[in-house]
């Protein structure tokens, strides 16, 4: 019955990799082997002022080192507190939560699209598929400062970088413009980022290819982060028993965060 | 027997309580809307609960409010879920069956936009042996029709009690709102119509504004506040109501520790519900129960019922 744990992880390192963007490595024991791309963990802040957990997606898992890597943006009091953690600190977290990406067959061509901090789970997906020799293209969108692009290249991915403001070696514009101009197509698309980006990517895929799979990792303001409070919901198309279409209001934390981009009601 | 009940037993402590004629293994319950059988059960053995209190069940599926539905505030949270639920038929097939198969005592929370809604749900569930009692929510601040409006007027509250009382012999509890001038008036009104008990308090209506985005944080602008900061208000109201009525009181509001439970029992509650604490920490309920056992052990209490009389309040 009890399949998930709340426990203390040890901080291995915690450093800034771009302005306001931090990378933390946590020692988590056997939980590392359970993590799948697209899953997240809840981090329980130390401050009593901060009541709710901070859900943060998993950027990588190292089974041998028994660690999880997270990349997070300092956006509020919770992530600010987390940014002050140093090596040797203990942080209270959960086991990996939520449903991750479905990994396609190794002969599939895959496009990973990440927007801003949404790049973090896409790295885990890319690393996972690098091991199985998938053909992966990563389209990474940033406002201005880029991060993790080198790490994606080191996995052997084709990497396209886009920025909102002019930057070196980057396409000026958004990820969908970049995909359109490069006439990108694949059998399977996976995306994580702001909702408007996920909507645009889903529509791009729907127009480009009737059969292509599009999986989007959604973000929504969460309460408990484990499915009890029903605060983080999104509408998804469903089918009634008689074949007619209906919508279901699903929990992002428990039923997602990864959903079929064709079924999300944008 | 659940592990913590066993630990209490070896210490010579009996945690069981009699709630309106129903024997519960211990007085700790989850607050409606903060507990889901499978999801909560991923983290702890839910048979540690005195009973399962379900999410509000309406006659038909309710979609609830738009998102964001939650905000963190000093000392607590605001929520405006709006009683999203799959309706009574899906409840019977899923959560009720799941809990019954686990051998759990079930307190079904009932939601409604109208008297007729409450009647339909109770009518459908009245003969279900799986259900031990009902907790009728006449106090939700997050729905526009019905909900809290029934709980702010003694006559309207009485009308709901009258309508559902004739449908069942099972104990009927009514969950009351703190957003009133005198909560004892409402408690007395439901007692007079045959309520078996009252649960209090539901959330306090509140608001939060996002100064960066320059808008209300919640989609619905306002929401119900819960969490540690509301505990003194809840405790005061439980104490007032327990002294004003003869029916049992379930105390709820900001309980986060074992000694918080002791305070509510001392104020006159027969059982308690834990809500926000379980969202803030999935393991809060077993921890609170364990702390309650520690307190009883250190202070030489053998029974929960002894506590009511051991305090001079």
mmCIF file of N, CA and C in Angstrom, chain A residues 64-120:
data_model
loop_
_atom_site.group_PDB
_atom_site.id
_atom_site.type_symbol
_atom_site.label_atom_id
_atom_site.label_comp_id
_atom_site.label_asym_id
_atom_site.label_seq_id
_atom_site.Cartn_x
_atom_site.Cartn_y
_atom_site.Cartn_z
ATOM 1 N N UNK A 64 23.713 4.747 -9.767
ATOM 2 C CA UNK A 64 24.965 4.309 -9.117
ATOM 3 C C UNK A 64 25.325 5.233 -7.958
ATOM 4 N N UNK A 65 25.224 6.534 -8.197
ATOM 5 C CA UNK A 65 25.581 7.494 -7.137
ATOM 6 C C UNK A 65 24.427 7.709 -6.157
ATOM 7 N N UNK A 66 23.273 7.149 -6.479
ATOM 8 C CA UNK A 66 22.053 7.281 -5.665
ATOM 9 C C UNK A 66 21.686 8.746 -5.429
ATOM 10 N N UNK A 67 21.707 9.517 -6.529
ATOM 11 C CA UNK A 67 21.375 10.944 -6.430
ATOM 12 C C UNK A 67 20.286 11.346 -7.405
ATOM 13 N N UNK A 68 19.607 12.426 -7.087
ATOM 14 C CA UNK A 68 18.700 13.102 -8.010
ATOM 15 C C UNK A 68 19.262 14.499 -8.237
ATOM 16 N N UNK A 69 19.156 14.964 -9.477
ATOM 17 C CA UNK A 69 19.557 16.336 -9.788
ATOM 18 C C UNK A 69 18.305 17.123 -10.146
ATOM 19 N N UNK A 70 18.195 18.320 -9.591
ATOM 20 C CA UNK A 70 17.060 19.200 -9.902
ATOM 21 C C UNK A 70 17.624 20.522 -10.393
ATOM 22 N N UNK A 71 16.934 21.127 -11.355
ATOM 23 C CA UNK A 71 17.288 22.489 -11.750
ATOM 24 C C UNK A 71 16.060 23.338 -11.483
ATOM 25 N N UNK A 72 16.264 24.446 -10.771
ATOM 26 C CA UNK A 72 15.107 25.261 -10.395
ATOM 27 C C UNK A 72 15.419 26.731 -10.544
ATOM 28 N N UNK A 73 14.360 27.490 -10.718
ATOM 29 C CA UNK A 73 14.438 28.928 -10.889
ATOM 30 C C UNK A 73 14.096 29.547 -9.521
ATOM 31 N N UNK A 74 14.841 30.547 -9.089
ATOM 32 C CA UNK A 74 14.508 31.206 -7.815
ATOM 33 C C UNK A 74 13.371 32.183 -8.100
ATOM 34 N N UNK A 75 12.153 31.774 -7.763
ATOM 35 C CA UNK A 75 10.977 32.582 -8.111
ATOM 36 C C UNK A 75 10.215 33.102 -6.898
ATOM 37 N N UNK A 76 10.470 32.519 -5.734
ATOM 38 C CA UNK A 76 9.714 32.940 -4.549
ATOM 39 C C UNK A 76 10.439 32.511 -3.295
ATOM 40 N N UNK A 77 9.728 32.597 -2.173
ATOM 41 C CA UNK A 77 10.353 32.344 -0.874
ATOM 42 C C UNK A 77 10.845 30.895 -0.738
ATOM 43 N N UNK A 78 10.114 29.950 -1.316
ATOM 44 C CA UNK A 78 10.489 28.541 -1.185
ATOM 45 C C UNK A 78 11.771 28.213 -1.925
ATOM 46 N N UNK A 79 11.838 28.635 -3.188
ATOM 47 C CA UNK A 79 13.050 28.363 -3.975
ATOM 48 C C UNK A 79 14.213 29.224 -3.475
ATOM 49 N N UNK A 80 13.893 30.386 -2.904
ATOM 50 C CA UNK A 80 14.949 31.226 -2.334
ATOM 51 C C UNK A 80 15.582 30.499 -1.141
ATOM 52 N N UNK A 81 14.724 29.905 -0.300
ATOM 53 C CA UNK A 81 15.241 29.135 0.838
ATOM 54 C C UNK A 81 16.112 27.975 0.343
ATOM 55 N N UNK A 82 15.606 27.297 -0.690
ATOM 56 C CA UNK A 82 16.330 26.143 -1.231
ATOM 57 C C UNK A 82 17.699 26.567 -1.778
ATOM 58 N N UNK A 83 17.758 27.764 -2.354
ATOM 59 C CA UNK A 83 19.008 28.223 -2.964
ATOM 60 C C UNK A 83 20.103 28.437 -1.923
ATOM 61 N N UNK A 84 19.707 28.567 -0.662
ATOM 62 C CA UNK A 84 20.687 28.784 0.402
ATOM 63 C C UNK A 84 21.201 27.478 1.011
ATOM 64 N N UNK A 85 20.664 26.337 0.558
ATOM 65 C CA UNK A 85 21.132 25.049 1.088
ATOM 66 C C UNK A 85 22.573 24.796 0.629
ATOM 67 N N UNK A 86 23.365 24.236 1.530
ATOM 68 C CA UNK A 86 24.760 23.944 1.180
ATOM 69 C C UNK A 86 25.064 22.462 1.410
ATOM 70 N N UNK A 87 26.167 22.025 0.859
ATOM 71 C CA UNK A 87 26.602 20.635 0.971
ATOM 72 C C UNK A 87 26.512 20.171 2.426
ATOM 73 N N UNK A 88 25.916 19.021 2.634
ATOM 74 C CA UNK A 88 25.800 18.481 3.986
ATOM 75 C C UNK A 88 24.461 18.784 4.651
ATOM 76 N N UNK A 89 23.729 19.764 4.113
ATOM 77 C CA UNK A 89 22.391 20.062 4.662
ATOM 78 C C UNK A 89 21.444 18.901 4.371
ATOM 79 N N UNK A 90 20.414 18.813 5.168
ATOM 80 C CA UNK A 90 19.396 17.785 4.938
ATOM 81 C C UNK A 90 18.080 18.454 4.546
ATOM 82 N N UNK A 91 17.451 17.910 3.512
ATOM 83 C CA UNK A 91 16.223 18.506 2.991
ATOM 84 C C UNK A 91 15.138 17.434 2.942
ATOM 85 N N UNK A 92 13.942 17.794 3.425
ATOM 86 C CA UNK A 92 12.862 16.821 3.492
ATOM 87 C C UNK A 92 12.141 16.773 2.141
ATOM 88 N N UNK A 93 12.077 15.594 1.553
ATOM 89 C CA UNK A 93 11.470 15.446 0.215
ATOM 90 C C UNK A 93 10.603 14.186 0.145
ATOM 91 N N UNK A 94 9.882 14.044 -0.960
ATOM 92 C CA UNK A 94 9.116 12.814 -1.213
ATOM 93 C C UNK A 94 9.856 11.942 -2.223
ATOM 94 N N UNK A 95 9.388 10.729 -2.363
ATOM 95 C CA UNK A 95 9.760 9.860 -3.478
ATOM 96 C C UNK A 95 9.333 10.553 -4.768
ATOM 97 N N UNK A 96 9.864 10.125 -5.918
ATOM 98 C CA UNK A 96 9.383 10.665 -7.191
ATOM 99 C C UNK A 96 7.866 10.486 -7.324
ATOM 100 N N UNK A 97 7.184 11.550 -7.759
ATOM 101 C CA UNK A 97 5.721 11.553 -7.851
ATOM 102 C C UNK A 97 5.267 11.801 -9.297
ATOM 103 N N UNK A 98 4.024 11.458 -9.557
ATOM 104 C CA UNK A 98 3.410 11.732 -10.857
ATOM 105 C C UNK A 98 3.795 10.715 -11.913
ATOM 106 N N UNK A 99 3.132 10.849 -13.061
ATOM 107 C CA UNK A 99 3.399 9.948 -14.181
ATOM 108 C C UNK A 99 4.343 10.636 -15.164
ATOM 109 N N UNK A 100 5.407 9.956 -15.521
ATOM 110 C CA UNK A 100 6.397 10.533 -16.423
ATOM 111 C C UNK A 100 6.021 10.354 -17.888
ATOM 112 N N UNK A 101 6.989 10.653 -18.758
ATOM 113 C CA UNK A 101 6.789 10.497 -20.201
ATOM 114 C C UNK A 101 6.797 9.018 -20.572
ATOM 115 N N UNK A 102 5.975 8.668 -21.554
ATOM 116 C CA UNK A 102 6.059 7.325 -22.133
ATOM 117 C C UNK A 102 7.211 7.360 -23.129
ATOM 118 N N UNK A 103 8.164 6.482 -22.953
ATOM 119 C CA UNK A 103 9.334 6.479 -23.834
ATOM 120 C C UNK A 103 8.996 5.642 -25.077
ATOM 121 N N UNK A 104 9.136 6.221 -26.276
ATOM 122 C CA UNK A 104 8.769 5.488 -27.488
ATOM 123 C C UNK A 104 9.812 4.429 -27.864
ATOM 124 N N UNK A 105 9.511 3.638 -28.906
ATOM 125 C CA UNK A 105 10.446 2.623 -29.395
ATOM 126 C C UNK A 105 11.763 3.286 -29.803
ATOM 127 N N UNK A 106 12.872 2.558 -29.667
ATOM 128 C CA UNK A 106 14.183 3.144 -29.975
ATOM 129 C C UNK A 106 14.335 3.628 -31.417
ATOM 130 N N UNK A 107 13.552 3.086 -32.363
ATOM 131 C CA UNK A 107 13.719 3.550 -33.739
ATOM 132 C C UNK A 107 12.883 4.804 -34.036
ATOM 133 N N UNK A 108 12.203 5.348 -33.034
ATOM 134 C CA UNK A 108 11.398 6.555 -33.244
ATOM 135 C C UNK A 108 12.298 7.784 -33.293
ATOM 136 N N UNK A 109 11.889 8.748 -34.113
ATOM 137 C CA UNK A 109 12.562 10.052 -34.091
ATOM 138 C C UNK A 109 11.843 10.902 -33.039
ATOM 139 N N UNK A 110 12.596 11.504 -32.151
ATOM 140 C CA UNK A 110 11.998 12.202 -31.008
ATOM 141 C C UNK A 110 12.408 13.678 -30.996
ATOM 142 N N UNK A 111 11.445 14.546 -30.744
ATOM 143 C CA UNK A 111 11.739 15.961 -30.529
ATOM 144 C C UNK A 111 11.415 16.295 -29.072
ATOM 145 N N UNK A 112 12.387 16.851 -28.378
ATOM 146 C CA UNK A 112 12.150 17.317 -27.015
ATOM 147 C C UNK A 112 12.122 18.842 -27.048
ATOM 148 N N UNK A 113 11.054 19.420 -26.502
ATOM 149 C CA UNK A 113 10.970 20.873 -26.482
ATOM 150 C C UNK A 113 10.889 21.346 -25.041
ATOM 151 N N UNK A 114 11.798 22.208 -24.664
ATOM 152 C CA UNK A 114 11.792 22.742 -23.300
ATOM 153 C C UNK A 114 11.766 24.254 -23.347
ATOM 154 N N UNK A 115 10.951 24.839 -22.487
ATOM 155 C CA UNK A 115 10.896 26.296 -22.402
ATOM 156 C C UNK A 115 11.323 26.732 -21.017
ATOM 157 N N UNK A 116 12.374 27.543 -20.927
ATOM 158 C CA UNK A 116 12.838 28.038 -19.629
ATOM 159 C C UNK A 116 13.172 26.902 -18.696
ATOM 160 N N UNK A 117 12.627 26.949 -17.479
ATOM 161 C CA UNK A 117 12.956 25.937 -16.477
ATOM 162 C C UNK A 117 12.364 24.573 -16.878
ATOM 163 N N UNK A 118 11.443 24.588 -17.843
ATOM 164 C CA UNK A 118 10.873 23.350 -18.389
ATOM 165 C C UNK A 118 11.892 22.490 -19.111
ATOM 166 N N UNK A 119 13.079 23.010 -19.303
ATOM 167 C CA UNK A 119 14.164 22.247 -19.922
ATOM 168 C C UNK A 119 14.632 21.117 -19.005
ATOM 169 N N UNK A 120 14.502 21.342 -17.689
ATOM 170 C CA UNK A 120 15.032 20.379 -16.710
ATOM 171 C C UNK A 120 14.541 18.939 -16.941
#
